[in-house]
Amino acid sequence: MKLIKLTAISAAVLASTAALAAEPVIVVDNNDAVVYEAEPVAVAYQAEPVAVAYQAEPVAVVQPANSYSDRTFFQTVTHPAAISAEVGTLGYGANIGWGLNEKTELQAGWAGGDVADLFGGDFDAKGINYDVDTDFSNPYLGVQLRPTGNWFTMGAGIIVPDNDIDVRANAEGEGYYSIDGNKFYAGNATLDQSLAEDFGGDNVGNLEGSIEHRNKLAPYLTVGFRPNITNNFGLFGELGAAYMGKVDANVRYTGEGGNAVAAQDAARQAEKDLEDKSWLEWMPIVKLGATYRF
């Protein structure tokens, strides 16, 4: 606006000057009047430069939709990233995950139940075969990483095992347990001891008991894959192991009669063999599952 005003004023001044210059001039010389016409004079005016200031409009910066930088701890805890259902060697269960950043997820879950059949339902310890019944309870807390930013994952964490494992010895051959080189008749303990002696051993009845892992906290490591099927649904699989530690065994003989002293000896030796076996000291982790992402 200032520039326009200055231009208008300059134009007006130029016009006035031109008009004045165009008027005739009368000069009196020796009583004779002589009329002279003045030549118009061009006057140049240079306009001063005008500084115009512009104020920049504020720009709004939009964070990406999946940004974790502006989340508070409360928002992270109350807005989980995913829930999953799983089945595997730890049992049947589920977990919930919280996204810490684009490549890291905190997981808390539980898996349990009777999964003995996944391990074959039996095992051998020092020549004796044992049937196994299980009631697993494995709550866990861990971190799931996507180191390359794609479907490949790595996991680590802690399991708090509370697993009931019951065992029952199976007699083989002619019905004897062979324990520490000695034969123990596994028939009905109420049978007369003389029947067992006819087979060259002592009657101890049935040997039953339980084993328990010593670790109260079991660290684990896994690798796996987590492909997304849709924007919300995906599948996953994991392989790894958890260190459950060695086991404590408790074996007893059942029934009445027979040789009680021999039965006690057989039970104590069976406990020692089971602890040396340390069944599932390193528990394999194999799991499959499905995930829903929010």
GROMACS .gro file of C-alpha atoms in nm:
model
  294
    1MET     CA    1   0.000   0.000   0.000
    2LYS     CA    2   0.284   0.238   0.086
    3LEU     CA    3   0.441   0.171  -0.254
    4ILE     CA    4   0.116   0.261  -0.433
    5LYS     CA    5   0.085   0.589  -0.241
    6LEU     CA    6   0.443   0.689  -0.320
    7THR     CA    7   0.385   0.614  -0.687
    8ALA     CA    8   0.067   0.823  -0.699
    9ILE     CA    9   0.237   1.120  -0.532
   10SER     CA   10   0.531   1.101  -0.771
   11ALA     CA   11   0.296   1.092  -1.067
   12ALA     CA   12   0.111   1.398  -0.938
   13VAL     CA   13   0.435   1.591  -0.887
   14LEU     CA   14   0.550   1.504  -1.236
   15ALA     CA   15   0.218   1.617  -1.387
   16SER     CA   16   0.224   1.948  -1.200
   17THR     CA   17   0.580   2.020  -1.304
   18ALA     CA   18   0.501   1.941  -1.665
   19ALA     CA   19   0.202   2.171  -1.658
   20LEU     CA   20   0.403   2.458  -1.514
   21ALA     CA   21   0.679   2.401  -1.764
   22ALA     CA   22   0.430   2.421  -2.052
   23GLU     CA   23   0.308   2.775  -1.962
   24PRO     CA   24   0.456   3.057  -2.188
   25VAL     CA   25   0.705   3.297  -2.030
   26ILE     CA   26   0.691   3.673  -2.113
   27VAL     CA   27   1.020   3.865  -2.111
   28VAL     CA   28   1.033   4.247  -2.146
   29ASP     CA   29   1.341   4.370  -2.326
   30ASN     CA   30   1.377   4.745  -2.413
   31ASN     CA   31   1.007   4.804  -2.389
   32ASP     CA   32   0.940   4.528  -2.630
   33ALA     CA   33   0.750   4.239  -2.504
   34VAL     CA   34   0.880   3.905  -2.628
   35VAL     CA   35   0.699   3.581  -2.560
   36TYR     CA   36   0.914   3.270  -2.505
   37GLU     CA   37   0.771   2.922  -2.472
   38ALA     CA   38   0.952   2.721  -2.211
   39GLU     CA   39   1.060   2.369  -2.298
   40PRO     CA   40   0.922   2.103  -2.068
   41VAL     CA   41   1.179   1.962  -1.831
   42ALA     CA   42   1.178   1.590  -1.748
   43VAL     CA   43   1.237   1.521  -1.383
   44ALA     CA   44   1.322   1.166  -1.276
   45TYR     CA   45   1.225   1.041  -0.940
   46GLN     CA   46   1.357   0.719  -0.797
   47ALA     CA   47   1.115   0.539  -0.570
   48GLU     CA   48   1.257   0.421  -0.247
   49PRO     CA   49   1.244   0.043  -0.208
   50VAL     CA   50   0.971  -0.069   0.027
   51ALA     CA   51   1.034  -0.355   0.267
   52VAL     CA   52   0.734  -0.586   0.300
   53ALA     CA   53   0.728  -0.821   0.592
   54TYR     CA   54   0.547  -1.154   0.571
   55GLN     CA   55   0.453  -1.365   0.874
   56ALA     CA   56   0.482  -1.741   0.823
   57GLU     CA   57   0.178  -1.948   0.911
   58PRO     CA   58   0.237  -2.208   1.188
   59VAL     CA   59   0.281  -2.565   1.056
   60ALA     CA   60   0.118  -2.853   1.242
   61VAL     CA   61   0.346  -3.161   1.279
   62VAL     CA   62   0.149  -3.486   1.276
   63GLN     CA   63   0.304  -3.786   1.451
   64PRO     CA   64   0.271  -4.125   1.278
   65ALA     CA   65  -0.029  -4.329   1.390
   66ASN     CA   66   0.189  -4.604   1.537
   67SER     CA   67   0.430  -4.374   1.718
   68TYR     CA   68   0.517  -4.476   2.074
   69SER     CA   69   0.716  -4.162   2.162
   70ASP     CA   70   0.424  -3.966   2.305
   71ARG     CA   71   0.271  -4.247   2.511
   72THR     CA   72   0.272  -4.233   2.888
   73PHE     CA   73   0.330  -4.544   3.099
   74PHE     CA   74  -0.039  -4.555   3.188
   75GLN     CA   75  -0.140  -4.534   2.822
   76THR     CA   76   0.098  -4.816   2.732
   77VAL     CA   77  -0.033  -5.045   3.007
   78THR     CA   78  -0.400  -4.978   2.936
   79HIS     CA   79  -0.368  -5.009   2.557
   80PRO     CA   80  -0.227  -5.355   2.476
   81ALA     CA   81  -0.095  -5.421   2.128
   82ALA     CA   82  -0.218  -5.780   2.086
   83ILE     CA   83  -0.369  -6.089   2.243
   84SER     CA   84  -0.273  -6.445   2.147
   85ALA     CA   85  -0.390  -6.802   2.200
   86GLU     CA   86  -0.130  -7.080   2.204
   87VAL     CA   87  -0.074  -7.455   2.239
   88GLY     CA   88   0.258  -7.626   2.294
   89THR     CA   89   0.487  -7.812   2.527
   90LEU     CA   90   0.424  -7.563   2.810
   91GLY     CA   91   0.051  -7.634   2.781
   92TYR     CA   92  -0.256  -7.462   2.646
   93GLY     CA   93  -0.284  -7.092   2.716
   94ALA     CA   94  -0.286  -6.730   2.610
   95ASN     CA   95  -0.082  -6.413   2.640
   96ILE     CA   96  -0.124  -6.040   2.608
   97GLY     CA   97   0.135  -5.805   2.457
   98TRP     CA   98   0.218  -5.436   2.500
   99GLY     CA   99   0.412  -5.251   2.232
  100LEU     CA  100   0.715  -5.069   2.374
  101ASN     CA  101   0.829  -4.952   2.031
  102GLU     CA  102   0.800  -5.063   1.667
  103LYS     CA  103   1.027  -5.366   1.723
  104THR     CA  104   0.977  -5.458   2.089
  105GLU     CA  105   0.679  -5.609   2.267
  106LEU     CA  106   0.637  -5.701   2.634
  107GLN     CA  107   0.440  -6.024   2.688
  108ALA     CA  108   0.266  -6.176   2.989
  109GLY     CA  109   0.093  -6.512   2.961
  110TRP     CA  110   0.004  -6.849   3.106
  111ALA     CA  111   0.017  -7.204   2.968
  112GLY     CA  112  -0.070  -7.529   3.140
  113GLY     CA  113  -0.280  -7.843   3.157
  114ASP     CA  114  -0.209  -8.211   3.099
  115VAL     CA  115   0.047  -8.224   2.819
  116ALA     CA  116   0.220  -8.554   2.903
  117ASP     CA  117   0.119  -8.703   2.570
  118LEU     CA  118   0.318  -8.430   2.394
  119PHE     CA  119   0.630  -8.586   2.550
  120GLY     CA  120   0.527  -8.941   2.467
  121GLY     CA  121   0.346  -9.015   2.794
  122ASP     CA  122   0.637  -9.208   2.943
  123PHE     CA  123   1.015  -9.215   2.983
  124ASP     CA  124   1.291  -9.450   3.099
  125ALA     CA  125   1.521  -9.405   3.397
  126LYS     CA  126   1.794  -9.662   3.465
  127GLY     CA  127   1.610  -9.940   3.286
  128ILE     CA  128   1.266  -9.874   3.440
  129ASN     CA  129   0.986  -9.734   3.230
  130TYR     CA  130   0.758  -9.477   3.397
  131ASP     CA  131   0.414  -9.364   3.289
  132VAL     CA  132   0.366  -8.990   3.336
  133ASP     CA  133   0.064  -8.776   3.424
  134THR     CA  134   0.109  -8.400   3.427
  135ASP     CA  135  -0.076  -8.092   3.541
  136PHE     CA  136   0.127  -7.797   3.424
  137SER     CA  137   0.096  -7.433   3.531
  138ASN     CA  138   0.348  -7.201   3.366
  139PRO     CA  139   0.289  -6.826   3.399
  140TYR     CA  140   0.556  -6.630   3.217
  141LEU     CA  141   0.680  -6.278   3.145
  142GLY     CA  142   0.902  -6.200   2.849
  143VAL     CA  143   1.009  -5.971   2.568
  144GLN     CA  144   0.940  -6.041   2.201
  145LEU     CA  145   1.177  -5.875   1.953
  146ARG     CA  146   1.159  -5.820   1.577
  147PRO     CA  147   1.529  -5.745   1.515
  148THR     CA  148   1.491  -5.712   1.138
  149GLY     CA  149   1.151  -5.544   1.150
  150ASN     CA  150   0.971  -5.827   0.969
  151TRP     CA  151   0.811  -6.162   1.064
  152PHE     CA  152   1.128  -6.308   1.228
  153THR     CA  153   1.117  -6.292   1.610
  154MET     CA  154   1.337  -6.361   1.911
  155GLY     CA  155   1.203  -6.405   2.262
  156ALA     CA  156   1.345  -6.416   2.614
  157GLY     CA  157   1.194  -6.416   2.960
  158ILE     CA  158   1.114  -6.593   3.282
  159ILE     CA  159   0.873  -6.879   3.358
  160VAL     CA  160   0.739  -6.935   3.710
  161PRO     CA  161   0.678  -7.313   3.694
  162ASP     CA  162   0.429  -7.487   3.920
  163ASN     CA  163   0.408  -7.826   3.748
  164ASP     CA  164   0.271  -8.145   3.904
  165ILE     CA  165   0.435  -8.453   3.750
  166ASP     CA  166   0.319  -8.797   3.869
  167VAL     CA  167   0.505  -9.116   3.774
  168ARG     CA  168   0.425  -9.486   3.797
  169ALA     CA  169   0.681  -9.759   3.735
  170ASN     CA  170   0.601 -10.026   3.478
  171ALA     CA  171   0.726 -10.381   3.536
  172GLU     CA  172   0.870 -10.559   3.238
  173GLY     CA  173   0.955 -10.912   3.144
  174GLU     CA  174   0.839 -11.157   3.412
  175GLY     CA  175   0.691 -10.876   3.624
  176TYR     CA  176   1.004 -10.749   3.795
  177TYR     CA  177   1.162 -10.411   3.838
  178SER     CA  178   1.534 -10.435   3.786
  179ILE     CA  179   1.675 -10.174   4.027
  180ASP     CA  180   2.047 -10.142   4.092
  181GLY     CA  181   2.099 -10.496   3.967
  182ASN     CA  182   1.833 -10.643   4.197
  183LYS     CA  183   1.494 -10.786   4.104
  184PHE     CA  184   1.177 -10.664   4.276
  185TYR     CA  185   0.847 -10.833   4.208
  186ALA     CA  186   0.587 -10.578   4.099
  187GLY     CA  187   0.278 -10.790   4.157
  188ASN     CA  188   0.009 -10.736   4.417
  189ALA     CA  189   0.188 -10.658   4.742
  190THR     CA  190  -0.064 -10.866   4.935
  191LEU     CA  191   0.066 -11.180   4.768
  192ASP     CA  192   0.268 -11.409   4.984
  193GLN     CA  193   0.636 -11.326   4.983
  194SER     CA  194   0.711 -11.686   4.899
  195LEU     CA  195   0.561 -11.634   4.552
  196ALA     CA  196   0.805 -11.357   4.483
  197GLU     CA  197   1.092 -11.565   4.609
  198ASP     CA  198   0.995 -11.835   4.359
  199PHE     CA  199   1.077 -11.580   4.089
  200GLY     CA  200   1.406 -11.493   4.254
  201GLY     CA  201   1.313 -11.156   4.405
  202ASP     CA  202   1.122 -10.965   4.671
  203ASN     CA  203   0.758 -10.859   4.650
  204VAL     CA  204   0.742 -10.476   4.671
  205GLY     CA  205   0.406 -10.403   4.507
  206ASN     CA  206   0.374 -10.099   4.279
  207LEU     CA  207   0.616  -9.805   4.280
  208GLU     CA  208   0.450  -9.466   4.236
  209GLY     CA  209   0.552  -9.112   4.309
  210SER     CA  210   0.613  -8.760   4.182
  211ILE     CA  211   0.895  -8.543   4.061
  212GLU     CA  212   0.935  -8.165   4.089
  213HIS     CA  213   1.179  -7.932   3.922
  214ARG     CA  214   1.397  -7.734   4.159
  215ASN     CA  215   1.397  -7.401   3.975
  216LYS     CA  216   1.134  -7.159   4.101
  217LEU     CA  217   1.222  -6.925   3.814
  218ALA     CA  218   1.309  -7.074   3.476
  219PRO     CA  219   1.474  -6.855   3.210
  220TYR     CA  220   1.384  -6.925   2.848
  221LEU     CA  221   1.491  -6.832   2.495
  222THR     CA  222   1.299  -6.876   2.169
  223VAL     CA  223   1.314  -6.794   1.800
  224GLY     CA  224   1.011  -6.788   1.578
  225PHE     CA  225   0.800  -6.632   1.307
  226ARG     CA  226   0.492  -6.406   1.325
  227PRO     CA  227   0.345  -6.339   0.980
  228ASN     CA  228   0.039  -6.114   0.953
  229ILE     CA  229  -0.254  -6.261   0.758
  230THR     CA  230  -0.463  -5.941   0.768
  231ASN     CA  231  -0.424  -5.602   0.934
  232ASN     CA  232  -0.549  -5.752   1.261
  233PHE     CA  233  -0.498  -6.129   1.246
  234GLY     CA  234  -0.174  -6.324   1.236
  235LEU     CA  235  -0.017  -6.662   1.316
  236PHE     CA  236   0.299  -6.750   1.504
  237GLY     CA  237   0.528  -7.038   1.587
  238GLU     CA  238   0.820  -7.059   1.829
  239LEU     CA  239   1.104  -7.299   1.911
  240GLY     CA  240   1.329  -7.280   2.213
  241ALA     CA  241   1.400  -7.414   2.560
  242ALA     CA  242   1.355  -7.329   2.928
  243TYR     CA  243   1.597  -7.433   3.199
  244MET     CA  244   1.382  -7.598   3.467
  245GLY     CA  245   1.674  -7.736   3.666
  246LYS     CA  246   1.723  -8.078   3.818
  247VAL     CA  247   1.439  -8.265   3.989
  248ASP     CA  248   1.350  -8.386   4.337
  249ALA     CA  249   1.176  -8.725   4.339
  250ASN     CA  250   0.944  -8.884   4.593
  251VAL     CA  251   0.865  -9.253   4.537
  252ARG     CA  252   0.653  -9.485   4.754
  253TYR     CA  253   0.536  -9.843   4.727
  254THR     CA  254   0.166  -9.928   4.739
  255GLY     CA  255  -0.014 -10.226   4.887
  256GLU     CA  256   0.027 -10.422   5.206
  257GLY     CA  257   0.227 -10.728   5.287
  258GLY     CA  258   0.535 -10.837   5.103
  259ASN     CA  259   0.882 -10.740   5.207
  260ALA     CA  260   0.854 -10.387   5.352
  261VAL     CA  261   1.230 -10.348   5.392
  262ALA     CA  262   1.293 -10.446   5.032
  263ALA     CA  263   1.012 -10.218   4.917
  264GLN     CA  264   1.168  -9.921   5.100
  265ASP     CA  265   1.504  -9.999   4.941
  266ALA     CA  266   1.345 -10.020   4.596
  267ALA     CA  267   1.164  -9.687   4.644
  268ARG     CA  268   1.480  -9.506   4.762
  269GLN     CA  269   1.682  -9.640   4.470
  270ALA     CA  270   1.407  -9.543   4.225
  271GLU     CA  271   1.416  -9.187   4.366
  272LYS     CA  272   1.790  -9.169   4.308
  273ASP     CA  273   1.754  -9.294   3.952
  274LEU     CA  274   1.481  -9.041   3.875
  275GLU     CA  275   1.687  -8.753   4.014
  276ASP     CA  276   1.987  -8.864   3.810
  277LYS     CA  277   1.765  -8.877   3.503
  278SER     CA  278   1.643  -8.522   3.578
  279TRP     CA  279   1.353  -8.547   3.333
  280LEU     CA  280   1.294  -8.226   3.136
  281GLU     CA  281   1.582  -8.039   3.302
  282TRP     CA  282   1.591  -7.846   2.976
  283MET     CA  283   1.225  -7.829   2.878
  284PRO     CA  284   1.180  -7.790   2.503
  285ILE     CA  285   0.948  -7.509   2.398
  286VAL     CA  286   0.744  -7.571   2.088
  287LYS     CA  287   0.431  -7.363   2.041
  288LEU     CA  288   0.185  -7.257   1.774
  289GLY     CA  289  -0.081  -6.992   1.800
  290ALA     CA  290  -0.289  -6.712   1.655
  291THR     CA  291  -0.274  -6.339   1.731
  292TYR     CA  292  -0.524  -6.054   1.714
  293ARG     CA  293  -0.367  -5.707   1.692
  294PHE     CA  294  -0.549  -5.391   1.796
   0.00000   0.00000   0.00000
